[in-house]
Amino acid sequence: MARSLRSWLGGCLLVSALGMVPPPENVRIHSVNFKSILKWEAPAFPKGNLTFTAQYQSYRKFQDLCTRTRGTECDFSHLSKYGDHTLRVRAELADQHSAWVNITFCPVADTVIGPPGIHMEALADSLHIRFLAPRIEKEHESWTMANIYNSWVYNMQYWKNGSDEKHPVTCQYDVEVLRNLQPWTTYCVEVQMFVPELNKSGEWSEPVCAQTVSDDSAPSWVVVVVVLGSSVGTCLLLTGCLALLWCIYKRTKYTVSPGNALPQHLKEE
């Protein structure tokens, strides 16, 4: 509240004393998986509704991207993912405008790496896990963050469901197998991408949990259920077959018998 009041008073003083339009405030870039949005806040200004123009530097010349917008953000996702970019924004009112506010943005270093996807399957006393690298915004669906960085790994943690003890694992590939786990136990897994050359960690995924099974033969109660189910199914199938054969027999007898009867004169002889 106090900060907003100071900002408003400062804007009033600038306008009254110098006739200046105050610049945008809190200018920053929000970038996740290379979806890069320049954001800012409108300054306090008593004379009317401001508009904003945002630009980026291309070959030493600034290019307009968002012009006289009333919004407070502009999408810069189309920029090259490599190298430094200078972005800037200013406030405008009619033929007056504020000073530019500049920021420098390097997408490959500054963008946030989103959480990977996880596919997990329980087999015997192990978990087979497949990682899916985050997709890049506004690119072909086959392009992921793994296509951008030269070297990267997956940092994974797994734990028994309900336990606070987490076991870290560094995974070099998209597939990992956790072996020698306790049977009939639920384990949870979470993972993030990590780029060693930039010391850059991505966001952690949501935990995914699965229950292991036994590496021995099926438990006795499972065998009993399977045998009983098979027996009942066999009995029902046989009963159905017998009923069908009986119906066919009755229909055949009713249809054929009258036509096979002996002539009357033969019966008399």
PDB file of C-alpha atoms in Angstrom:
ATOM      1  CA  MET A   1       0.000   0.000   0.000  1.00  0.00           C
ATOM      2  CA  ALA A   2       2.756   2.440   0.977  1.00  0.00           C
ATOM      3  CA  ARG A   3       4.743   1.540  -2.162  1.00  0.00           C
ATOM      4  CA  SER A   4       1.711   2.155  -4.395  1.00  0.00           C
ATOM      5  CA  LEU A   5       1.094   5.509  -2.716  1.00  0.00           C
ATOM      6  CA  ARG A   6       4.729   6.565  -3.215  1.00  0.00           C
ATOM      7  CA  SER A   7       4.567   5.484  -6.859  1.00  0.00           C
ATOM      8  CA  TRP A   8       1.378   7.451  -7.432  1.00  0.00           C
ATOM      9  CA  LEU A   9       2.789  10.568  -5.759  1.00  0.00           C
ATOM     10  CA  GLY A  10       5.993  10.240  -7.783  1.00  0.00           C
ATOM     11  CA  GLY A  11       3.982   9.989 -10.994  1.00  0.00           C
ATOM     12  CA  CYS A  12       1.983  13.074 -10.079  1.00  0.00           C
ATOM     13  CA  LEU A  13       5.167  15.045  -9.372  1.00  0.00           C
ATOM     14  CA  LEU A  14       6.711  14.030 -12.703  1.00  0.00           C
ATOM     15  CA  VAL A  15       3.616  15.031 -14.617  1.00  0.00           C
ATOM     16  CA  SER A  16       3.090  18.324 -12.806  1.00  0.00           C
ATOM     17  CA  ALA A  17       6.737  19.391 -12.746  1.00  0.00           C
ATOM     18  CA  LEU A  18       8.109  18.106 -16.033  1.00  0.00           C
ATOM     19  CA  GLY A  19       5.126  16.939 -18.046  1.00  0.00           C
ATOM     20  CA  MET A  20       6.784  13.500 -18.224  1.00  0.00           C
ATOM     21  CA  VAL A  21       5.062  10.144 -18.563  1.00  0.00           C
ATOM     22  CA  PRO A  22       6.425   7.762 -15.883  1.00  0.00           C
ATOM     23  CA  PRO A  23       8.022   4.520 -17.139  1.00  0.00           C
ATOM     24  CA  PRO A  24       6.594   1.013 -16.624  1.00  0.00           C
ATOM     25  CA  GLU A  25       7.478  -0.629 -13.320  1.00  0.00           C
ATOM     26  CA  ASN A  26       8.665  -4.089 -12.294  1.00  0.00           C
ATOM     27  CA  VAL A  27       9.708  -5.033 -15.831  1.00  0.00           C
ATOM     28  CA  ARG A  28      10.723  -8.706 -15.993  1.00  0.00           C
ATOM     29  CA  ILE A  29      10.698 -11.737 -18.283  1.00  0.00           C
ATOM     30  CA  HIS A  30       8.735 -14.882 -17.451  1.00  0.00           C
ATOM     31  CA  SER A  31       9.993 -17.824 -19.512  1.00  0.00           C
ATOM     32  CA  VAL A  32       9.156 -21.538 -19.146  1.00  0.00           C
ATOM     33  CA  ASN A  33      10.234 -24.056 -21.818  1.00  0.00           C
ATOM     34  CA  PHE A  34      11.027 -21.058 -24.066  1.00  0.00           C
ATOM     35  CA  LYS A  35       7.547 -19.586 -23.844  1.00  0.00           C
ATOM     36  CA  SER A  36       8.870 -16.131 -23.004  1.00  0.00           C
ATOM     37  CA  ILE A  37       6.579 -13.308 -21.887  1.00  0.00           C
ATOM     38  CA  LEU A  38       7.807  -9.797 -21.056  1.00  0.00           C
ATOM     39  CA  LYS A  39       5.709  -8.443 -18.180  1.00  0.00           C
ATOM     40  CA  TRP A  40       5.456  -5.091 -16.444  1.00  0.00           C
ATOM     41  CA  GLU A  41       3.181  -3.021 -14.253  1.00  0.00           C
ATOM     42  CA  ALA A  42       1.527   0.234 -15.223  1.00  0.00           C
ATOM     43  CA  PRO A  43       2.822   3.231 -13.261  1.00  0.00           C
ATOM     44  CA  ALA A  44       0.474   5.453 -11.295  1.00  0.00           C
ATOM     45  CA  PHE A  45      -0.635   8.177 -13.680  1.00  0.00           C
ATOM     46  CA  PRO A  46      -3.442  10.653 -13.038  1.00  0.00           C
ATOM     47  CA  LYS A  47      -3.908  12.068 -16.542  1.00  0.00           C
ATOM     48  CA  GLY A  48      -5.464   9.141 -18.376  1.00  0.00           C
ATOM     49  CA  ASN A  49      -5.064   5.577 -19.621  1.00  0.00           C
ATOM     50  CA  LEU A  50      -1.561   4.704 -20.731  1.00  0.00           C
ATOM     51  CA  THR A  51      -0.566   2.461 -23.609  1.00  0.00           C
ATOM     52  CA  PHE A  52       2.709   0.565 -23.960  1.00  0.00           C
ATOM     53  CA  THR A  53       5.129  -0.341 -26.725  1.00  0.00           C
ATOM     54  CA  ALA A  54       7.589  -3.235 -26.393  1.00  0.00           C
ATOM     55  CA  GLN A  55      10.582  -3.798 -28.679  1.00  0.00           C
ATOM     56  CA  TYR A  56      13.538  -6.140 -29.174  1.00  0.00           C
ATOM     57  CA  GLN A  57      16.936  -5.410 -30.678  1.00  0.00           C
ATOM     58  CA  SER A  58      17.684  -7.096 -33.993  1.00  0.00           C
ATOM     59  CA  TYR A  59      20.954  -6.400 -35.839  1.00  0.00           C
ATOM     60  CA  ARG A  60      21.554  -3.213 -33.811  1.00  0.00           C
ATOM     61  CA  LYS A  61      18.085  -1.907 -34.627  1.00  0.00           C
ATOM     62  CA  PHE A  62      15.041  -2.109 -32.390  1.00  0.00           C
ATOM     63  CA  GLN A  63      11.893  -3.713 -33.798  1.00  0.00           C
ATOM     64  CA  ASP A  64       8.354  -3.176 -32.502  1.00  0.00           C
ATOM     65  CA  LEU A  65       6.588  -6.300 -31.289  1.00  0.00           C
ATOM     66  CA  CYS A  66       3.686  -4.954 -29.234  1.00  0.00           C
ATOM     67  CA  THR A  67       2.610  -1.434 -30.185  1.00  0.00           C
ATOM     68  CA  ARG A  68       0.380   0.868 -28.124  1.00  0.00           C
ATOM     69  CA  THR A  69      -1.147  -2.042 -26.252  1.00  0.00           C
ATOM     70  CA  ARG A  70      -3.206  -1.455 -23.127  1.00  0.00           C
ATOM     71  CA  GLY A  71      -2.060  -4.790 -21.753  1.00  0.00           C
ATOM     72  CA  THR A  72       0.944  -5.269 -19.504  1.00  0.00           C
ATOM     73  CA  GLU A  73       2.695  -8.149 -21.259  1.00  0.00           C
ATOM     74  CA  CYS A  74       4.162  -9.074 -24.646  1.00  0.00           C
ATOM     75  CA  ASP A  75       5.085 -12.513 -26.035  1.00  0.00           C
ATOM     76  CA  PHE A  76       8.743 -12.788 -27.153  1.00  0.00           C
ATOM     77  CA  SER A  77       8.754 -16.584 -27.654  1.00  0.00           C
ATOM     78  CA  HIS A  78       9.809 -16.263 -31.304  1.00  0.00           C
ATOM     79  CA  LEU A  79      13.298 -15.011 -30.391  1.00  0.00           C
ATOM     80  CA  SER A  80      16.330 -17.186 -31.068  1.00  0.00           C
ATOM     81  CA  LYS A  81      17.008 -19.477 -28.137  1.00  0.00           C
ATOM     82  CA  TYR A  82      20.723 -18.642 -28.180  1.00  0.00           C
ATOM     83  CA  GLY A  83      22.541 -15.404 -27.436  1.00  0.00           C
ATOM     84  CA  ASP A  84      21.585 -12.300 -25.488  1.00  0.00           C
ATOM     85  CA  HIS A  85      18.587 -10.201 -26.471  1.00  0.00           C
ATOM     86  CA  THR A  86      17.847  -6.645 -25.377  1.00  0.00           C
ATOM     87  CA  LEU A  87      14.146  -6.057 -24.734  1.00  0.00           C
ATOM     88  CA  ARG A  88      12.591  -2.769 -23.783  1.00  0.00           C
ATOM     89  CA  VAL A  89       9.197  -1.244 -23.030  1.00  0.00           C
ATOM     90  CA  ARG A  90       7.874   2.276 -22.496  1.00  0.00           C
ATOM     91  CA  ALA A  91       4.620   3.943 -21.477  1.00  0.00           C
ATOM     92  CA  GLU A  92       2.808   6.350 -23.786  1.00  0.00           C
ATOM     93  CA  LEU A  93       0.043   8.948 -23.643  1.00  0.00           C
ATOM     94  CA  ALA A  94      -0.927  10.586 -26.941  1.00  0.00           C
ATOM     95  CA  ASP A  95       2.307  12.078 -28.318  1.00  0.00           C
ATOM     96  CA  GLN A  96       4.153  11.809 -25.007  1.00  0.00           C
ATOM     97  CA  HIS A  97       6.079   8.804 -23.774  1.00  0.00           C
ATOM     98  CA  SER A  98       8.296   7.675 -20.945  1.00  0.00           C
ATOM     99  CA  ALA A  99      11.915   6.629 -21.071  1.00  0.00           C
ATOM    100  CA  TRP A 100      12.592   3.064 -22.184  1.00  0.00           C
ATOM    101  CA  VAL A 101      13.100   0.357 -19.571  1.00  0.00           C
ATOM    102  CA  ASN A 102      15.634  -2.197 -20.863  1.00  0.00           C
ATOM    103  CA  ILE A 103      16.358  -5.760 -19.778  1.00  0.00           C
ATOM    104  CA  THR A 104      18.723  -8.394 -21.182  1.00  0.00           C
ATOM    105  CA  PHE A 105      17.406 -11.896 -21.823  1.00  0.00           C
ATOM    106  CA  CYS A 106      19.290 -15.062 -22.832  1.00  0.00           C
ATOM    107  CA  PRO A 107      16.628 -17.752 -23.424  1.00  0.00           C
ATOM    108  CA  VAL A 108      18.854 -20.832 -23.209  1.00  0.00           C
ATOM    109  CA  ALA A 109      20.226 -19.690 -19.846  1.00  0.00           C
ATOM    110  CA  ASP A 110      17.220 -17.873 -18.393  1.00  0.00           C
ATOM    111  CA  THR A 111      14.224 -19.991 -19.354  1.00  0.00           C
ATOM    112  CA  VAL A 112      12.867 -22.321 -16.696  1.00  0.00           C
ATOM    113  CA  ILE A 113      12.975 -26.023 -17.584  1.00  0.00           C
ATOM    114  CA  GLY A 114       9.563 -27.444 -16.811  1.00  0.00           C
ATOM    115  CA  PRO A 115       8.930 -30.820 -15.143  1.00  0.00           C
ATOM    116  CA  PRO A 116       9.451 -34.003 -17.200  1.00  0.00           C
ATOM    117  CA  GLY A 117       6.726 -36.570 -17.696  1.00  0.00           C
ATOM    118  CA  ILE A 118       6.953 -40.048 -16.124  1.00  0.00           C
ATOM    119  CA  HIS A 119       5.687 -43.421 -17.354  1.00  0.00           C
ATOM    120  CA  MET A 120       6.149 -46.156 -14.753  1.00  0.00           C
ATOM    121  CA  GLU A 121       5.445 -49.893 -14.817  1.00  0.00           C
ATOM    122  CA  ALA A 122       5.805 -52.362 -11.953  1.00  0.00           C
ATOM    123  CA  LEU A 123       7.390 -55.714 -12.875  1.00  0.00           C
ATOM    124  CA  ALA A 124       8.334 -58.343 -10.276  1.00  0.00           C
ATOM    125  CA  ASP A 125      10.366 -56.593  -7.543  1.00  0.00           C
ATOM    126  CA  SER A 126      11.357 -53.683  -9.792  1.00  0.00           C
ATOM    127  CA  LEU A 127      10.035 -50.504 -11.348  1.00  0.00           C
ATOM    128  CA  HIS A 128      10.627 -49.702 -15.011  1.00  0.00           C
ATOM    129  CA  ILE A 129      10.576 -45.934 -15.514  1.00  0.00           C
ATOM    130  CA  ARG A 130      10.569 -43.883 -18.707  1.00  0.00           C
ATOM    131  CA  PHE A 131      11.171 -40.126 -18.672  1.00  0.00           C
ATOM    132  CA  LEU A 132       9.626 -37.694 -21.143  1.00  0.00           C
ATOM    133  CA  ALA A 133      11.540 -34.439 -21.604  1.00  0.00           C
ATOM    134  CA  PRO A 134       9.414 -31.270 -21.485  1.00  0.00           C
ATOM    135  CA  ARG A 135       8.112 -30.073 -24.840  1.00  0.00           C
ATOM    136  CA  ILE A 136       9.197 -26.723 -26.243  1.00  0.00           C
ATOM    137  CA  GLU A 137       6.407 -24.199 -26.589  1.00  0.00           C
ATOM    138  CA  LYS A 138       5.433 -23.229 -30.143  1.00  0.00           C
ATOM    139  CA  GLU A 139       7.654 -25.888 -31.742  1.00  0.00           C
ATOM    140  CA  HIS A 140       6.953 -29.192 -33.476  1.00  0.00           C
ATOM    141  CA  GLU A 141       5.634 -31.731 -30.968  1.00  0.00           C
ATOM    142  CA  SER A 142       8.719 -33.935 -31.400  1.00  0.00           C
ATOM    143  CA  TRP A 143      11.018 -31.132 -30.189  1.00  0.00           C
ATOM    144  CA  THR A 144      11.776 -31.198 -26.500  1.00  0.00           C
ATOM    145  CA  MET A 145      14.114 -29.419 -24.114  1.00  0.00           C
ATOM    146  CA  ALA A 146      16.551 -32.313 -24.564  1.00  0.00           C
ATOM    147  CA  ASN A 147      17.088 -31.195 -28.183  1.00  0.00           C
ATOM    148  CA  ILE A 148      18.370 -27.786 -27.068  1.00  0.00           C
ATOM    149  CA  TYR A 149      21.019 -28.585 -24.457  1.00  0.00           C
ATOM    150  CA  ASN A 150      24.218 -30.429 -25.382  1.00  0.00           C
ATOM    151  CA  SER A 151      24.420 -32.399 -22.143  1.00  0.00           C
ATOM    152  CA  TRP A 152      21.746 -33.123 -19.582  1.00  0.00           C
ATOM    153  CA  VAL A 153      20.731 -35.765 -17.082  1.00  0.00           C
ATOM    154  CA  TYR A 154      17.674 -36.618 -15.033  1.00  0.00           C
ATOM    155  CA  ASN A 155      17.845 -36.223 -11.266  1.00  0.00           C
ATOM    156  CA  MET A 156      15.417 -38.719  -9.782  1.00  0.00           C
ATOM    157  CA  GLN A 157      14.272 -39.412  -6.229  1.00  0.00           C
ATOM    158  CA  TYR A 158      12.290 -42.435  -5.114  1.00  0.00           C
ATOM    159  CA  TRP A 159      10.860 -43.462  -1.761  1.00  0.00           C
ATOM    160  CA  LYS A 160       8.402 -45.782  -0.106  1.00  0.00           C
ATOM    161  CA  ASN A 161       4.973 -44.249   0.021  1.00  0.00           C
ATOM    162  CA  GLY A 162       4.516 -42.745   3.484  1.00  0.00           C
ATOM    163  CA  SER A 163       8.253 -42.537   4.196  1.00  0.00           C
ATOM    164  CA  ASP A 164      10.300 -39.328   4.413  1.00  0.00           C
ATOM    165  CA  GLU A 165      13.541 -41.026   3.322  1.00  0.00           C
ATOM    166  CA  LYS A 166      14.241 -40.277  -0.343  1.00  0.00           C
ATOM    167  CA  HIS A 167      16.872 -42.053  -2.441  1.00  0.00           C
ATOM    168  CA  PRO A 168      18.555 -39.902  -5.152  1.00  0.00           C
ATOM    169  CA  VAL A 169      19.536 -41.414  -8.508  1.00  0.00           C
ATOM    170  CA  THR A 170      21.242 -39.695 -11.459  1.00  0.00           C
ATOM    171  CA  CYS A 171      19.956 -41.071 -14.773  1.00  0.00           C
ATOM    172  CA  GLN A 172      21.908 -40.639 -18.009  1.00  0.00           C
ATOM    173  CA  TYR A 173      19.165 -41.967 -20.274  1.00  0.00           C
ATOM    174  CA  ASP A 174      15.409 -41.767 -20.774  1.00  0.00           C
ATOM    175  CA  VAL A 175      14.878 -45.181 -19.178  1.00  0.00           C
ATOM    176  CA  GLU A 176      15.750 -46.321 -15.667  1.00  0.00           C
ATOM    177  CA  VAL A 177      15.069 -49.567 -13.778  1.00  0.00           C
ATOM    178  CA  LEU A 178      14.917 -49.689  -9.985  1.00  0.00           C
ATOM    179  CA  ARG A 179      15.714 -53.258  -8.922  1.00  0.00           C
ATOM    180  CA  ASN A 180      15.642 -55.305  -5.712  1.00  0.00           C
ATOM    181  CA  LEU A 181      12.681 -53.457  -4.277  1.00  0.00           C
ATOM    182  CA  GLN A 182      10.405 -54.904  -1.639  1.00  0.00           C
ATOM    183  CA  PRO A 183       7.480 -56.828  -3.143  1.00  0.00           C
ATOM    184  CA  TRP A 184       3.904 -55.631  -2.696  1.00  0.00           C
ATOM    185  CA  THR A 185       5.163 -52.179  -1.698  1.00  0.00           C
ATOM    186  CA  THR A 186       4.142 -48.809  -3.120  1.00  0.00           C
ATOM    187  CA  TYR A 187       7.037 -46.626  -4.277  1.00  0.00           C
ATOM    188  CA  CYS A 188       6.860 -43.022  -5.454  1.00  0.00           C
ATOM    189  CA  VAL A 189       9.137 -41.278  -7.956  1.00  0.00           C
ATOM    190  CA  GLU A 190       9.782 -37.652  -8.924  1.00  0.00           C
ATOM    191  CA  VAL A 191      12.273 -36.299 -11.454  1.00  0.00           C
ATOM    192  CA  GLN A 192      13.803 -33.090 -12.814  1.00  0.00           C
ATOM    193  CA  MET A 193      16.084 -32.273 -15.747  1.00  0.00           C
ATOM    194  CA  PHE A 194      19.568 -30.973 -14.949  1.00  0.00           C
ATOM    195  CA  VAL A 195      22.058 -29.299 -17.324  1.00  0.00           C
ATOM    196  CA  PRO A 196      25.563 -29.730 -15.802  1.00  0.00           C
ATOM    197  CA  GLU A 197      27.379 -27.252 -18.066  1.00  0.00           C
ATOM    198  CA  LEU A 198      25.049 -24.455 -16.935  1.00  0.00           C
ATOM    199  CA  ASN A 199      24.472 -25.826 -13.431  1.00  0.00           C
ATOM    200  CA  LYS A 200      20.808 -25.420 -14.343  1.00  0.00           C
ATOM    201  CA  SER A 201      18.090 -27.418 -12.571  1.00  0.00           C
ATOM    202  CA  GLY A 202      14.576 -27.816 -13.916  1.00  0.00           C
ATOM    203  CA  GLU A 203      11.329 -28.030 -11.993  1.00  0.00           C
ATOM    204  CA  TRP A 204      10.448 -31.244 -10.166  1.00  0.00           C
ATOM    205  CA  SER A 205       7.640 -33.351 -11.554  1.00  0.00           C
ATOM    206  CA  GLU A 206       4.629 -34.353  -9.525  1.00  0.00           C
ATOM    207  CA  PRO A 207       5.221 -37.683  -7.710  1.00  0.00           C
ATOM    208  CA  VAL A 208       4.073 -40.820  -9.521  1.00  0.00           C
ATOM    209  CA  CYS A 209       3.469 -43.959  -7.438  1.00  0.00           C
ATOM    210  CA  ALA A 210       3.144 -47.665  -8.270  1.00  0.00           C
ATOM    211  CA  GLN A 211       3.041 -50.931  -6.316  1.00  0.00           C
ATOM    212  CA  THR A 212       5.600 -53.662  -6.924  1.00  0.00           C
ATOM    213  CA  VAL A 213       4.591 -57.320  -7.189  1.00  0.00           C
ATOM    214  CA  SER A 214       6.337 -60.490  -6.048  1.00  0.00           C
ATOM    215  CA  ASP A 215       9.072 -62.180  -8.032  1.00  0.00           C
ATOM    216  CA  ASP A 216       7.823 -65.585  -6.837  1.00  0.00           C
ATOM    217  CA  SER A 217       4.840 -67.502  -8.139  1.00  0.00           C
ATOM    218  CA  ALA A 218       1.470 -66.018  -7.488  1.00  0.00           C
ATOM    219  CA  PRO A 219       0.200 -66.196  -3.884  1.00  0.00           C
ATOM    220  CA  SER A 220      -1.992 -69.157  -2.935  1.00  0.00           C
ATOM    221  CA  TRP A 221      -5.146 -67.066  -2.700  1.00  0.00           C
ATOM    222  CA  VAL A 222      -4.585 -65.867  -6.251  1.00  0.00           C
ATOM    223  CA  VAL A 223      -4.171 -69.469  -7.441  1.00  0.00           C
ATOM    224  CA  VAL A 224      -7.379 -70.510  -5.655  1.00  0.00           C
ATOM    225  CA  VAL A 225      -9.332 -67.644  -7.178  1.00  0.00           C
ATOM    226  CA  VAL A 226      -8.008 -68.393 -10.665  1.00  0.00           C
ATOM    227  CA  VAL A 227      -8.776 -72.139 -10.378  1.00  0.00           C
ATOM    228  CA  LEU A 228     -12.273 -71.553  -9.035  1.00  0.00           C
ATOM    229  CA  GLY A 229     -12.963 -68.958 -11.698  1.00  0.00           C
ATOM    230  CA  SER A 230     -11.760 -71.316 -14.427  1.00  0.00           C
ATOM    231  CA  SER A 231     -13.882 -74.183 -13.067  1.00  0.00           C
ATOM    232  CA  VAL A 232     -17.023 -72.088 -12.887  1.00  0.00           C
ATOM    233  CA  GLY A 233     -16.415 -70.737 -16.370  1.00  0.00           C
ATOM    234  CA  THR A 234     -15.914 -74.257 -17.766  1.00  0.00           C
ATOM    235  CA  CYS A 235     -19.129 -75.516 -16.130  1.00  0.00           C
ATOM    236  CA  LEU A 236     -21.127 -72.623 -17.518  1.00  0.00           C
ATOM    237  CA  LEU A 237     -19.678 -73.195 -20.984  1.00  0.00           C
ATOM    238  CA  LEU A 238     -20.520 -76.929 -20.934  1.00  0.00           C
ATOM    239  CA  THR A 239     -24.028 -76.239 -19.682  1.00  0.00           C
ATOM    240  CA  GLY A 240     -24.570 -73.730 -22.462  1.00  0.00           C
ATOM    241  CA  CYS A 241     -23.296 -76.172 -25.103  1.00  0.00           C
ATOM    242  CA  LEU A 242     -25.573 -78.965 -23.850  1.00  0.00           C
ATOM    243  CA  ALA A 243     -28.580 -76.660 -23.823  1.00  0.00           C
ATOM    244  CA  LEU A 244     -27.816 -75.559 -27.380  1.00  0.00           C
ATOM    245  CA  LEU A 245     -27.461 -79.155 -28.609  1.00  0.00           C
ATOM    246  CA  TRP A 246     -30.756 -80.104 -26.941  1.00  0.00           C
ATOM    247  CA  CYS A 247     -32.564 -77.226 -28.659  1.00  0.00           C
ATOM    248  CA  ILE A 248     -31.092 -78.209 -32.041  1.00  0.00           C
ATOM    249  CA  TYR A 249     -32.151 -81.824 -31.482  1.00  0.00           C
ATOM    250  CA  LYS A 250     -35.730 -80.887 -30.623  1.00  0.00           C
ATOM    251  CA  ARG A 251     -36.083 -78.593 -33.644  1.00  0.00           C
ATOM    252  CA  THR A 252     -34.595 -81.210 -35.991  1.00  0.00           C
ATOM    253  CA  LYS A 253     -36.897 -83.950 -34.685  1.00  0.00           C
ATOM    254  CA  TYR A 254     -39.981 -81.780 -35.068  1.00  0.00           C
ATOM    255  CA  THR A 255     -39.069 -80.773 -38.629  1.00  0.00           C
ATOM    256  CA  VAL A 256     -37.835 -84.073 -40.045  1.00  0.00           C
ATOM    257  CA  SER A 257     -40.074 -86.707 -38.401  1.00  0.00           C
ATOM    258  CA  PRO A 258     -43.337 -85.953 -40.332  1.00  0.00           C
ATOM    259  CA  GLY A 259     -41.636 -86.167 -43.710  1.00  0.00           C
ATOM    260  CA  ASN A 260     -40.096 -89.585 -42.914  1.00  0.00           C
ATOM    261  CA  ALA A 261     -43.383 -91.277 -41.983  1.00  0.00           C
ATOM    262  CA  LEU A 262     -44.331 -94.463 -43.999  1.00  0.00           C
ATOM    263  CA  PRO A 263     -47.215 -94.305 -46.551  1.00  0.00           C
ATOM    264  CA  GLN A 264     -50.582 -95.549 -45.253  1.00  0.00           C
ATOM    265  CA  HIS A 265     -50.836 -98.529 -47.665  1.00  0.00           C
ATOM    266  CA  LEU A 266     -47.439 -99.794 -46.499  1.00  0.00           C
ATOM    267  CA  LYS A 267     -48.523 -99.566 -42.911  1.00  0.00           C
ATOM    268  CA  GLU A 268     -51.645-101.696 -43.735  1.00  0.00           C
ATOM    269  CA  GLU A 269     -49.576-104.417 -45.413  1.00  0.00           C
TER     270      GLU A 269
END
